[in-house]
Short mmCIF file of C-alpha atoms in Angstrom, two decimals:
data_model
loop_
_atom_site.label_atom_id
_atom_site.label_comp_id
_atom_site.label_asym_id
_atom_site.label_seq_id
_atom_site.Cartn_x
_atom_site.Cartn_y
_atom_site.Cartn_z
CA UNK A 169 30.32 -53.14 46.66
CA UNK A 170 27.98 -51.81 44.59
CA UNK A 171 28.17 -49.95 41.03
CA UNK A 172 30.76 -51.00 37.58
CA UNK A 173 30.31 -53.25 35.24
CA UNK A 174 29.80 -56.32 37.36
CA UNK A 175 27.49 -54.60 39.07
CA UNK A 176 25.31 -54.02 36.00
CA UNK A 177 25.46 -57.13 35.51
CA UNK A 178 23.98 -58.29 38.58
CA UNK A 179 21.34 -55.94 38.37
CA UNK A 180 20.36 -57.20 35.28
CA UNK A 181 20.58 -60.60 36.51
CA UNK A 182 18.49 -59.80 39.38
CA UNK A 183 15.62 -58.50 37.22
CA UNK A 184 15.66 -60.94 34.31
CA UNK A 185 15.03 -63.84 37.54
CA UNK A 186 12.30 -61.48 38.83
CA UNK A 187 10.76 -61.30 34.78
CA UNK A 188 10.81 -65.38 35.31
CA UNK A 189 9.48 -65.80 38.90
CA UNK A 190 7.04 -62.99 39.71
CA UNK A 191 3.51 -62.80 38.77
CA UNK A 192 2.46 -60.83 35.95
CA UNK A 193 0.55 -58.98 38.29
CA UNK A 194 3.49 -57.12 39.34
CA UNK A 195 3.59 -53.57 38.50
CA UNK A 196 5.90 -50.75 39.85
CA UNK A 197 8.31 -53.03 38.77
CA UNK A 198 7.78 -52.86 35.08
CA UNK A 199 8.04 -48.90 35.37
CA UNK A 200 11.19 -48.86 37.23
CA UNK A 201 13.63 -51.67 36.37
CA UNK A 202 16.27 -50.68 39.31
CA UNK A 203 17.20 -52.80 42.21
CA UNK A 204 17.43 -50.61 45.14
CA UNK A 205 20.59 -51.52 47.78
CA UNK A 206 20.54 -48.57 49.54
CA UNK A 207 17.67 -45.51 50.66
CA UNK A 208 18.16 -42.36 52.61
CA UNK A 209 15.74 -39.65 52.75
CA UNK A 210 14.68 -38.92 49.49
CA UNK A 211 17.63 -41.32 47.77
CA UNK A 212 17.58 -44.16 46.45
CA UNK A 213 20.90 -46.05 45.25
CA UNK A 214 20.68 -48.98 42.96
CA UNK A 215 22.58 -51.91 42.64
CA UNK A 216 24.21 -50.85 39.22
CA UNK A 217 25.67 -47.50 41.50
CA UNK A 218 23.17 -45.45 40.46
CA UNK A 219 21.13 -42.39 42.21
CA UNK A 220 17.52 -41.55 42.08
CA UNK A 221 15.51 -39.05 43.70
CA UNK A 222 12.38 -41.18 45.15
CA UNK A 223 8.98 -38.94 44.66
CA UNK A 224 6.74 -42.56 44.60
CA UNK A 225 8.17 -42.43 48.33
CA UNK A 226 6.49 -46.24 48.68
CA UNK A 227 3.10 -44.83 46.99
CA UNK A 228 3.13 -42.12 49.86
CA UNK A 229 3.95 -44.67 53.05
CA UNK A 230 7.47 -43.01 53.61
CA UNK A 231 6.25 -39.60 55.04
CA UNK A 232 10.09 -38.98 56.68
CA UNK A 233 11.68 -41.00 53.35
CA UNK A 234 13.91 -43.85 53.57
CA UNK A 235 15.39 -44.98 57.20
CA UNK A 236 14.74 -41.70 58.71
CA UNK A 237 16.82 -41.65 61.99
CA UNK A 238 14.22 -41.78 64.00
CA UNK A 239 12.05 -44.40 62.74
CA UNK A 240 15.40 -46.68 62.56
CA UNK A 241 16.05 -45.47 66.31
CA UNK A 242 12.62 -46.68 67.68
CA UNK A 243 12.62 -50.04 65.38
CA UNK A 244 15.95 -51.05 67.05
CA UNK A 245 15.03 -50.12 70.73
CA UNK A 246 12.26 -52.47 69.77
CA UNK A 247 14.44 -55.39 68.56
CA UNK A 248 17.24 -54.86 71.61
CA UNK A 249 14.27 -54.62 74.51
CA UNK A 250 13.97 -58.27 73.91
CA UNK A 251 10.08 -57.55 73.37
CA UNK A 252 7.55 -60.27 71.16
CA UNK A 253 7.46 -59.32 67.84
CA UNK A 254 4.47 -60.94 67.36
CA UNK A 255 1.67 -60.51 69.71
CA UNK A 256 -1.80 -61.06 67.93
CA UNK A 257 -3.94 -58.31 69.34
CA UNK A 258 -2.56 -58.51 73.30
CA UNK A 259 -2.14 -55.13 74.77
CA UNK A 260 1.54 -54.06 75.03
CA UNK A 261 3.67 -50.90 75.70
CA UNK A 262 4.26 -50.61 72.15
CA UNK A 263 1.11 -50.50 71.06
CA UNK A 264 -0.71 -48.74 73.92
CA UNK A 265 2.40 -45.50 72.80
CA UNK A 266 1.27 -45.68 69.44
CA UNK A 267 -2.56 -45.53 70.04
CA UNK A 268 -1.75 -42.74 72.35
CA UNK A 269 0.31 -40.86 69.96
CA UNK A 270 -2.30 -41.09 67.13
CA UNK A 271 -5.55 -40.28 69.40
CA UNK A 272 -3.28 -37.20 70.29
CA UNK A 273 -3.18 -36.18 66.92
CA UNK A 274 -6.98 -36.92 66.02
CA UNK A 275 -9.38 -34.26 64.43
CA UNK A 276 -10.43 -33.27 67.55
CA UNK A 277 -14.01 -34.15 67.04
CA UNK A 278 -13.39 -37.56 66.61
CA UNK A 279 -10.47 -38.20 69.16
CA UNK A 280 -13.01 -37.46 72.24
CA UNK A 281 -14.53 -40.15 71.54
CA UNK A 282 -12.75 -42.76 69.10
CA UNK A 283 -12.13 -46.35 69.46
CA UNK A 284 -9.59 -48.10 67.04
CA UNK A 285 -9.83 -50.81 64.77
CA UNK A 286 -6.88 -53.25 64.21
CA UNK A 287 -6.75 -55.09 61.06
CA UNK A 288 -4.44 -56.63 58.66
CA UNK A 289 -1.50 -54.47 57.88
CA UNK A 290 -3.27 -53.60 54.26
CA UNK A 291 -5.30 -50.51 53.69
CA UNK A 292 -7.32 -52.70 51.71
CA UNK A 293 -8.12 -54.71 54.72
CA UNK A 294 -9.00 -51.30 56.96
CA UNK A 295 -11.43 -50.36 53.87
CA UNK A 296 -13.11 -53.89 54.37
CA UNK A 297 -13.51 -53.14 57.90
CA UNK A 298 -14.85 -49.65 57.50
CA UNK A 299 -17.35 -51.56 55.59
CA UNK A 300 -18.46 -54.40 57.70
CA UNK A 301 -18.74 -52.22 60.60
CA UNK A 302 -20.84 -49.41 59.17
CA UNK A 303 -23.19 -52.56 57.90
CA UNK A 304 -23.02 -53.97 61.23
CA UNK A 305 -23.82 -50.96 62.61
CA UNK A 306 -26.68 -49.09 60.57
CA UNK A 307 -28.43 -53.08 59.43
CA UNK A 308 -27.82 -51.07 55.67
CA UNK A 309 -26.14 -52.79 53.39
CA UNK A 310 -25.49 -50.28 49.82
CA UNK A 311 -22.72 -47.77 50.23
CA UNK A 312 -22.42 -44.19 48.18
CA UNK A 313 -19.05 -44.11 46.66
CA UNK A 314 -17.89 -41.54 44.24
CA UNK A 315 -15.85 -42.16 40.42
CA UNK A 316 -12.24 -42.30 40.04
CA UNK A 317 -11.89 -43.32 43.47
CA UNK A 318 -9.45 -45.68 44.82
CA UNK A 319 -9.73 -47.97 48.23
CA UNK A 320 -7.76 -51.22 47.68
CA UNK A 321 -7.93 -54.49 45.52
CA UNK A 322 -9.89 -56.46 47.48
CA UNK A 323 -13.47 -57.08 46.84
CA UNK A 324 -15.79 -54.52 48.43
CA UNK A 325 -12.64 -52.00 48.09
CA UNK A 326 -12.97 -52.47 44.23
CA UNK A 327 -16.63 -52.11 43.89
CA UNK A 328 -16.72 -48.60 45.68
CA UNK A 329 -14.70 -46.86 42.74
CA UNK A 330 -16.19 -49.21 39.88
CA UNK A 331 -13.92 -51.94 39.92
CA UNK A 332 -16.22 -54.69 40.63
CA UNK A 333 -20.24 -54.99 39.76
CA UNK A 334 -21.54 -57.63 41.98
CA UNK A 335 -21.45 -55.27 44.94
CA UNK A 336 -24.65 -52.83 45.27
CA UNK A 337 -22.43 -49.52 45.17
CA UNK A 338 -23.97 -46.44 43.99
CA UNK A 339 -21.07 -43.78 42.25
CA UNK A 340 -21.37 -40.64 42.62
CA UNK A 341 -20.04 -37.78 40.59
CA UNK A 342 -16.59 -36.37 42.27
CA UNK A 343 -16.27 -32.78 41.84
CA UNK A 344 -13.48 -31.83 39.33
CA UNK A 345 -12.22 -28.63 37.19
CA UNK A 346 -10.28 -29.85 34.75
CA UNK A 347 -12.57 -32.45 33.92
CA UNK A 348 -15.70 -32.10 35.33
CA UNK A 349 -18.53 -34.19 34.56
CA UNK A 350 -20.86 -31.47 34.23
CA UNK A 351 -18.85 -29.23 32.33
CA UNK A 352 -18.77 -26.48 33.93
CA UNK A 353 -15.89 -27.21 36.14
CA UNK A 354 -15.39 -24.60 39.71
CA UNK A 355 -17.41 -23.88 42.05
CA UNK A 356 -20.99 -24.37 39.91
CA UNK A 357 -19.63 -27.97 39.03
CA UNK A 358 -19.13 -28.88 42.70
CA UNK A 359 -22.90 -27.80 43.39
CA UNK A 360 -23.98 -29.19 40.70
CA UNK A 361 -22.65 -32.90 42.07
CA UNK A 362 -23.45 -32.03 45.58
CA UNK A 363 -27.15 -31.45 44.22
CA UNK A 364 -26.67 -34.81 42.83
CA UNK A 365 -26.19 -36.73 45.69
CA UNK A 366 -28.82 -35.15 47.67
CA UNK A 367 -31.17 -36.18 44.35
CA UNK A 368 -30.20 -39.64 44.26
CA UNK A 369 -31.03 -39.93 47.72
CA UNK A 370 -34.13 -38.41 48.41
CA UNK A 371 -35.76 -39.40 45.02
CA UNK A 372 -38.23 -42.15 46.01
CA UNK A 373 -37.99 -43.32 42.11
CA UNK A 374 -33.75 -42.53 42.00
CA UNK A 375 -33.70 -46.91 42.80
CA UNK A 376 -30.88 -46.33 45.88
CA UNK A 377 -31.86 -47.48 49.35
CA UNK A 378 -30.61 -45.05 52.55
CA UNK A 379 -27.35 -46.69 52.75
CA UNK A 380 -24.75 -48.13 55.21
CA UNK A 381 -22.40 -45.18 54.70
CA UNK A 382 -20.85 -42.76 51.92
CA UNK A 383 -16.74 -43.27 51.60
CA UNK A 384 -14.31 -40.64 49.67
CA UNK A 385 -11.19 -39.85 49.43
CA UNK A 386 -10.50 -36.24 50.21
CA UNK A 387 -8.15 -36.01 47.52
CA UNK A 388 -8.26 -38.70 45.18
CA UNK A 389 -4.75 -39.43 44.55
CA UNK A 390 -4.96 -43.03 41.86
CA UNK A 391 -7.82 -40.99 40.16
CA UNK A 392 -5.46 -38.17 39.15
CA UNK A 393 -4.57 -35.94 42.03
CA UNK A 394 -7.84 -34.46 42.39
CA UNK A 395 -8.75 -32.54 45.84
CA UNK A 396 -11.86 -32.08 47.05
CA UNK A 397 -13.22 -28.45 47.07
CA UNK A 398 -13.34 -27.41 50.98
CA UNK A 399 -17.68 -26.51 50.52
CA UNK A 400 -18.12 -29.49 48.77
CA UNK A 401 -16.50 -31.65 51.56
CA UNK A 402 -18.70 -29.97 53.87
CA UNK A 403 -21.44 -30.84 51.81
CA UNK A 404 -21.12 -34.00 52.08
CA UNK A 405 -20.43 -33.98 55.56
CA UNK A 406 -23.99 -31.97 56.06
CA UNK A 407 -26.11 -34.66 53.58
CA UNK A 408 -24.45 -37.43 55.57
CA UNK A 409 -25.14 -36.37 58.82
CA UNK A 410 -28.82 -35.24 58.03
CA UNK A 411 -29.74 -38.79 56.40
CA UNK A 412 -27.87 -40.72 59.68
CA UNK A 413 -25.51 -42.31 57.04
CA UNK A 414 -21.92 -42.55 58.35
CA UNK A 415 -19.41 -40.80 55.93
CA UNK A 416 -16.09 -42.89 55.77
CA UNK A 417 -13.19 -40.61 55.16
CA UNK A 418 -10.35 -43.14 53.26
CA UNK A 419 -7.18 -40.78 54.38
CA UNK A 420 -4.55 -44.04 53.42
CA UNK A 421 -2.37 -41.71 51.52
CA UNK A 422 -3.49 -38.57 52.64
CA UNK A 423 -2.86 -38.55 56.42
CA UNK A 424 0.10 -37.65 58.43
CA UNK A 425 0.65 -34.62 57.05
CA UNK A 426 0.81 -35.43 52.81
CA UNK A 427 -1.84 -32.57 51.95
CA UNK A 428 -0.65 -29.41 54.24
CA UNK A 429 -2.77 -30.41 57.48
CA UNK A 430 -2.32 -33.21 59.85
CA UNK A 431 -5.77 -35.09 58.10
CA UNK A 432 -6.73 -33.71 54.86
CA UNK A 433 -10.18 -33.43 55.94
CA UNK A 434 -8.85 -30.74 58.56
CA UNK A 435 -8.71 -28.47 55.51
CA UNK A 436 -12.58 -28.40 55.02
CA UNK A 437 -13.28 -28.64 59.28
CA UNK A 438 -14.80 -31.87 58.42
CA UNK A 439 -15.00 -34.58 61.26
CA UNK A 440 -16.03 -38.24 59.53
CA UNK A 441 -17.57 -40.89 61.45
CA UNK A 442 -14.87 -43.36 60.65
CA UNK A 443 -11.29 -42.63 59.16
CA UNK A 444 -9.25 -45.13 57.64
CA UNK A 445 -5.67 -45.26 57.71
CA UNK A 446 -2.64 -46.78 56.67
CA UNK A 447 0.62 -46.00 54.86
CA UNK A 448 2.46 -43.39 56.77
CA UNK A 449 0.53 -44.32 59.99
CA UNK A 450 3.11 -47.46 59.83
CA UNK A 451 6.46 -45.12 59.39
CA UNK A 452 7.50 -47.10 56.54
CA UNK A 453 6.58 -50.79 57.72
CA UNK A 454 2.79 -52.56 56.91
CA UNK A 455 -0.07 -51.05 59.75
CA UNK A 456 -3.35 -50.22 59.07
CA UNK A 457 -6.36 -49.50 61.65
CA UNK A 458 -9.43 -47.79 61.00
CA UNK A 459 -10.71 -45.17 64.18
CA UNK A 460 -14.57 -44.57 64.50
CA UNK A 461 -17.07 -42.94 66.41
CA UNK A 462 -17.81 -45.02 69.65
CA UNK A 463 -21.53 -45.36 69.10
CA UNK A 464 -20.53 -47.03 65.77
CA UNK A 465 -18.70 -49.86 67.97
CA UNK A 466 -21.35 -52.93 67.73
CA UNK A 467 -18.39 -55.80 66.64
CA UNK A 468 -18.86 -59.12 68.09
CA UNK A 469 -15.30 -60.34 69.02
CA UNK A 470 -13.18 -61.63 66.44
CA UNK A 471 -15.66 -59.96 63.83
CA UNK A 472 -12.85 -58.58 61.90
CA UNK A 473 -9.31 -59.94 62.77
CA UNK A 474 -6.31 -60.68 61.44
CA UNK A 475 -3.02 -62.81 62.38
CA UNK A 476 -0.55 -59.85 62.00
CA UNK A 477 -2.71 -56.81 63.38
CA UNK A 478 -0.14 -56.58 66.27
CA UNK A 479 2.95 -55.38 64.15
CA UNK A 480 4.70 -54.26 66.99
CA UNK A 481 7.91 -53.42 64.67
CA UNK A 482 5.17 -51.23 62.80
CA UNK A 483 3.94 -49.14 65.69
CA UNK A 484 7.25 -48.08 67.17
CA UNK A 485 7.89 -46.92 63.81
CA UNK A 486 4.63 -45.46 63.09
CA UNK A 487 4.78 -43.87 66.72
CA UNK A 488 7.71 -41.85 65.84
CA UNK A 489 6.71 -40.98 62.41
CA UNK A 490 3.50 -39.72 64.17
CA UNK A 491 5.78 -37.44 66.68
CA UNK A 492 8.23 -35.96 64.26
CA UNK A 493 5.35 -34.87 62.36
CA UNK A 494 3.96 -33.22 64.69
CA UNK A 495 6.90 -32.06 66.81
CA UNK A 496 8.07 -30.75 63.69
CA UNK A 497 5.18 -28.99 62.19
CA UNK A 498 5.87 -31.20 58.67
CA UNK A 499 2.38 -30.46 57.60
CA UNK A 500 2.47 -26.85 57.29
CA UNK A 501 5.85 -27.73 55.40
CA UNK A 502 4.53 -29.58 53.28
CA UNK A 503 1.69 -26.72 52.70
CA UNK A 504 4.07 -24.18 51.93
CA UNK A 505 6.96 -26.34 49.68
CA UNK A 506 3.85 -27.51 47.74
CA UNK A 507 2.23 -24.31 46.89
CA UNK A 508 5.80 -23.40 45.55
CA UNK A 509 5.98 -26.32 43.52
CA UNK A 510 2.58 -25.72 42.02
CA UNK A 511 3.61 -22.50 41.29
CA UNK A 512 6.75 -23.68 39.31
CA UNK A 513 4.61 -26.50 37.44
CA UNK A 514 2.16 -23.87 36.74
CA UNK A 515 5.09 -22.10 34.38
CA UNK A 516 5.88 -25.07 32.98
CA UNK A 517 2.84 -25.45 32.02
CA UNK A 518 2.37 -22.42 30.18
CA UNK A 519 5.67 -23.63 28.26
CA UNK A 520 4.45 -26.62 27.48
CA UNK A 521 1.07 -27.17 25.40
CA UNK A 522 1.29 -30.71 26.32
CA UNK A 523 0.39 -30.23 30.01
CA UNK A 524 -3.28 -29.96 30.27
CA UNK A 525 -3.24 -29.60 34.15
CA UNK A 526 -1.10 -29.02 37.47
CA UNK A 527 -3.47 -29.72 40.13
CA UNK A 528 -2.45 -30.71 44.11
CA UNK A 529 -2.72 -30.04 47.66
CA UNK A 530 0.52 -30.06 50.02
CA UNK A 531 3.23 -32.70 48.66
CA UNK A 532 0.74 -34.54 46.70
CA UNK A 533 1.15 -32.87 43.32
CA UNK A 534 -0.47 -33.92 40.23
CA UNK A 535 0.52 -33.11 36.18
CA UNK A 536 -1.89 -34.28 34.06
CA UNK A 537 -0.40 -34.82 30.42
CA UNK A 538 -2.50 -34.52 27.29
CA UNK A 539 -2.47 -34.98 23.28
CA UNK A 540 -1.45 -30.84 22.89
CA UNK A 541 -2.58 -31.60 18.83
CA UNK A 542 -6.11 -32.67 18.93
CA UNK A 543 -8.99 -30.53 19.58
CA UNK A 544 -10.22 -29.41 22.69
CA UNK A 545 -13.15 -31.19 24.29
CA UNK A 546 -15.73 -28.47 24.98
CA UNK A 547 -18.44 -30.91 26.38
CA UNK A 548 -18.50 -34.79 27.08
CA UNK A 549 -15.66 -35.28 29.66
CA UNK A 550 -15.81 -30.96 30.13
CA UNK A 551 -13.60 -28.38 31.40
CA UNK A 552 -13.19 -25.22 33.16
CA UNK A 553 -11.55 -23.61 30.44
CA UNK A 554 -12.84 -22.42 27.93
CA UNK A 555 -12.20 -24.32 25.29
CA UNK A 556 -12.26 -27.81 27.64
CA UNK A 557 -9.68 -30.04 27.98
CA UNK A 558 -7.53 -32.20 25.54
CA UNK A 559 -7.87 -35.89 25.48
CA UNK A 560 -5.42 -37.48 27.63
CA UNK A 561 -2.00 -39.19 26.57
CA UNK A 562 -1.15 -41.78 28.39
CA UNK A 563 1.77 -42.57 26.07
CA UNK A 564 3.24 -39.57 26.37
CA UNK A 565 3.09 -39.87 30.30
CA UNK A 566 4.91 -42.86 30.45
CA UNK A 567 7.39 -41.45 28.11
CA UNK A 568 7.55 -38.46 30.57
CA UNK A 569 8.42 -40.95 33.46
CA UNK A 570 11.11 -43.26 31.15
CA UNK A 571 12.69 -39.92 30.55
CA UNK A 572 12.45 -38.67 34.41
CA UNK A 573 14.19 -42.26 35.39
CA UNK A 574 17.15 -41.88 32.92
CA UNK A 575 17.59 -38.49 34.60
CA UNK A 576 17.35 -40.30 38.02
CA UNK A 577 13.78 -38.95 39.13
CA UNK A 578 11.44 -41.63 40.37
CA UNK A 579 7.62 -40.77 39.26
CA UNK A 580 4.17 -42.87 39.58
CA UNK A 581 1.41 -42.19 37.15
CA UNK A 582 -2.32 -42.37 37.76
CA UNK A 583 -5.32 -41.02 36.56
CA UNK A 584 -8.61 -42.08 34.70
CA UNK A 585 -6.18 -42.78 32.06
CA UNK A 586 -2.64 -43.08 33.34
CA UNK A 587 -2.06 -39.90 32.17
CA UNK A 588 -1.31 -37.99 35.26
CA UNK A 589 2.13 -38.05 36.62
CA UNK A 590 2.70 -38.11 40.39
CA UNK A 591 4.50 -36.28 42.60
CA UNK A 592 4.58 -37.90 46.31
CA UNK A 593 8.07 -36.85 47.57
CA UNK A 594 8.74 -37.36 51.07
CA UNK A 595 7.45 -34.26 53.80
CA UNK A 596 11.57 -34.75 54.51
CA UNK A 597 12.27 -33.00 51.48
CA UNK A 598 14.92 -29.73 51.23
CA UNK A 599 14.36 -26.86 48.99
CA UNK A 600 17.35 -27.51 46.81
CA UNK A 601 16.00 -31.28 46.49
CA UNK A 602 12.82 -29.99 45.61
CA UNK A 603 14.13 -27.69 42.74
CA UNK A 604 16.10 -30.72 41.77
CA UNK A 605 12.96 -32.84 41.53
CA UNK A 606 10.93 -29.92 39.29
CA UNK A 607 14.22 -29.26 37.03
CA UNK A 608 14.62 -33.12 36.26
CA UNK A 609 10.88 -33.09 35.50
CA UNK A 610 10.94 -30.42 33.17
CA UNK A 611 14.07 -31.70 31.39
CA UNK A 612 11.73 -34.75 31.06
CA UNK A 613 9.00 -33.38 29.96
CA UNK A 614 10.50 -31.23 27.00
CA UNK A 615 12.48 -34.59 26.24
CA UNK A 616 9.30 -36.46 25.68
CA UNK A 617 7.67 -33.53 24.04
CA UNK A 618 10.16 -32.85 21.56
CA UNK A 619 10.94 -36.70 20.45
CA UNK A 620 6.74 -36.64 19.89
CA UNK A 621 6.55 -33.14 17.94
CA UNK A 622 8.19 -32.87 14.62
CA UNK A 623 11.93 -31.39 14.22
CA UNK A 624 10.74 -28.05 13.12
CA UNK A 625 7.47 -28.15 15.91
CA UNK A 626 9.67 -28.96 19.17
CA UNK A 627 8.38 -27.04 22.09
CA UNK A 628 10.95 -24.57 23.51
CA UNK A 629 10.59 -23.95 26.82
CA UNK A 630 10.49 -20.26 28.28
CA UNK A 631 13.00 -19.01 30.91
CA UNK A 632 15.07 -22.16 31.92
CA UNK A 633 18.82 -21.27 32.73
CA UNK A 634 21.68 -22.92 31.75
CA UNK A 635 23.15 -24.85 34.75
CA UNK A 636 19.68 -25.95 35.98
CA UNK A 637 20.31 -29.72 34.95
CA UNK A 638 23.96 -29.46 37.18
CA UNK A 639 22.37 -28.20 40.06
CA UNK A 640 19.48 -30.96 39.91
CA UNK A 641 22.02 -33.95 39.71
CA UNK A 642 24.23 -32.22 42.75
CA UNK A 643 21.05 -31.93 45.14
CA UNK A 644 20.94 -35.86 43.90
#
């Protein structure tokens, strides 16, 4: 049905009417002008016949990739059972095996004695609920939040990383090497920011009241790919628990496996008072809920609701998502693929001058691309090295994702700057696909590189074998 001329031409038809309907607010879709027919795993197959390999992965909801087996398996039991689709917050089979399910795999700190949180099927929406509650519960009202983080587009999501300024947010610096905003990057950097936070808050004169709770993101993925060092984490965890301020761990897109454990805060031993989830929780289809200490459990009914927190649809999926992760151990796959891929992006790296960083944890991979011809920055925005980091080019990025779709590699960038490009394939993924994904992505980046450099400048990459570009489009 699908592919040939006419079928370019539909596809082109398709997203001209979406240019002319949509709202400008629209964005993947400027990025990635394909219209997808057909998704398996880590494929996706456009309407014009073509193939991509899918690392956005749904900005990290598809943890098993497109219409794993199982998750189709438990949607259509669902759908033949005869069962309500739509069931507001009424207890139900479905839902009590997919509370179950998650409880089971709970930090075990928190599962003896969680409750669960319902909301709107928007991480956004969990984020605003995390919020009201720890309010609700503490009588505080300010929250500690930390730069370059991201937790929605709402309202009080927005204000936590910056985004808004009529919300009484204080940000705190996030510990970073590459950039760090002390300069110093390592180990010293992340005391230096722990030191901050305990400054801010027991300075009579620092002007920030105890407040309702501190939130982070234990790796910061729309910031740049940036994980949290394991002793700063705890750090945190320690200045939180000593000041009575619940610590709000947003694990949206790290959860369910993404980072190399179960939670990303398992990597630290961290237990938060609240967690807030969505994404993969969902197994590919909107859910989000937000789990909490007990004693934190003061709503009044109806205190934060919503008409479709009963996605039944959404927890059969997300209930066998759940399962084959853990059944299947996918997190310490995802643990050992990644390190290999860092690896590999660390040699490319050292090929190509205009890759300031590789930085990740699990299958949530981060390469931050930067202006390789101006000077190094050895203070202001910092560095570990020695010589500090370049600025960042976010021009170059996006030309480093153009050239990774005409090669049929699906990318997202983030970053302070849109300079980082992002790696979220699904935990699904095969070794072969893998080195398919990293060879496509070099080919990209030396593209990019050389079309910016001058003729007699290009950058020649060390050590890459003839044939690598075949074997990338058969693992497509």
């Amino acid at each position: 049905m699908w592919g040939g001329v006419g079928a370019v031409a539909v596809t082109e038809g398709i997203l001209r009417r979406q240019s002319a309907r949509e709202s400008a607010a629209r964005t993947y879709a400027r990025a990635l002008p394909i219209v997808p027919v057909r998704a398996r795993g880590l494929t996706i197959e456009g309407a014009d016949g073509r193939r991509y390999l899918d690392c956005l992965s749904g900005a990290g909801t598809l943890a098993l990739g497109h219409n794993h087996p199982v998750v189709l398996d438990a949607i259509r039991k669902v759908l033949d059972s005869g069962a309500p689709l739509h069931v507001l917050d009424l207890a139900t089979p479905v839902k009590d095996a997919f509370v179950t399910e998650l409880f089971h795999n709970l930090p075990a700190g928190l599962a003896d004695r969680a409750r669960v949180q319902f909301c709107g099927p928007a991480g956004t929406d969990a984020v605003e609920a995390a919020l009201k509650l720890v309010r609700a519960a503490t009588g505080r009202s300010g929250f500690l939040a930390f730069t370059g983080a991201y937790h929605g587009m709402t309202a009080g999501a927005l204000a936590a990383p910056g985004g808004a300024c009529d919300v009484r947010v204080t940000r705190l610096p996030y510990p970073q090497d590459y950039r760090c905003p002390f300069g110093v990057g390592g180990p010293s950097g992340a005391e230096l920011a722990a030191r901050w936070t305990e400054s801010v808050l027991d300075d009579p004169k620092s002007g920030v009241r105890q407040p309702a709770g501190m939130i982070l993101e234990p790796v910061q993925g729309e910031g740049g790919v940036i994980p949290a060092p394991d002793t700063w984490l705890r750090r945190m965890r320690q200045i939180t628990a000593d000041r009575s301020i619940p610590l709000i761990a947003d694990e949206i897109q790290t959860g369910v496996g993404r980072t190399g454990a179960f939670w990303a805060v398992e990597h630290s031993g961290v237990t938060p008072d609240v967690m807030v989830l969505s994404k993969a929780i969902g197994g590919s289809l909107p859910l989000a809920v937000v789990v909490y200490r007990d004693d934190l459990d003061v709503w009044e009914p109806g205190a934060h609701a919503g008409t479709f927190r009963g996605n039944q649809l959404a927890m059969a999926a997300g209930t066998a998502t759940l399962r084959h992760v853990r059944e299947h151990r996918l997190s310490e796959r995802a643990a050992t693929l990644g390190s290999w891929m860092l690896t590999r992006l660390g040699d490319l790296a050292r090929d190509f001058p205009c890759i300031g960083d590789v930085r990740g944890r699990g299958l949530m991979i981060g390469v931050e691309l930067v202006d390789a011809e101006a000077e190094a920055d050895a203070d202001g925005d910092g560095g570990a090295s020695a010589n500090g980091p370049r600025p960042a080019d976010p021009e170059l990025a996006a030309a480093v994702q153009r050239e990774c779709l005409r090669r049929g590699l699906i990318v997202e960038l983030g970053g302070r700057h849109s300079s980082v490009v992002r790696l979220l394939p699904p935990l699904t993924i095969t070794d072969d696909q893998a080195s398919a994904v990293l060879d496509r992505l070099a080919d990209a980046v030396a593209s990019a590189a050389r079309k910016r450099a001058a003729p007699d400048r290009a950058p020649v990459p060390q050590g890459r074998r003839r044939g690598q570009g075949d074997r990338a489009e058969r693992a497509g």
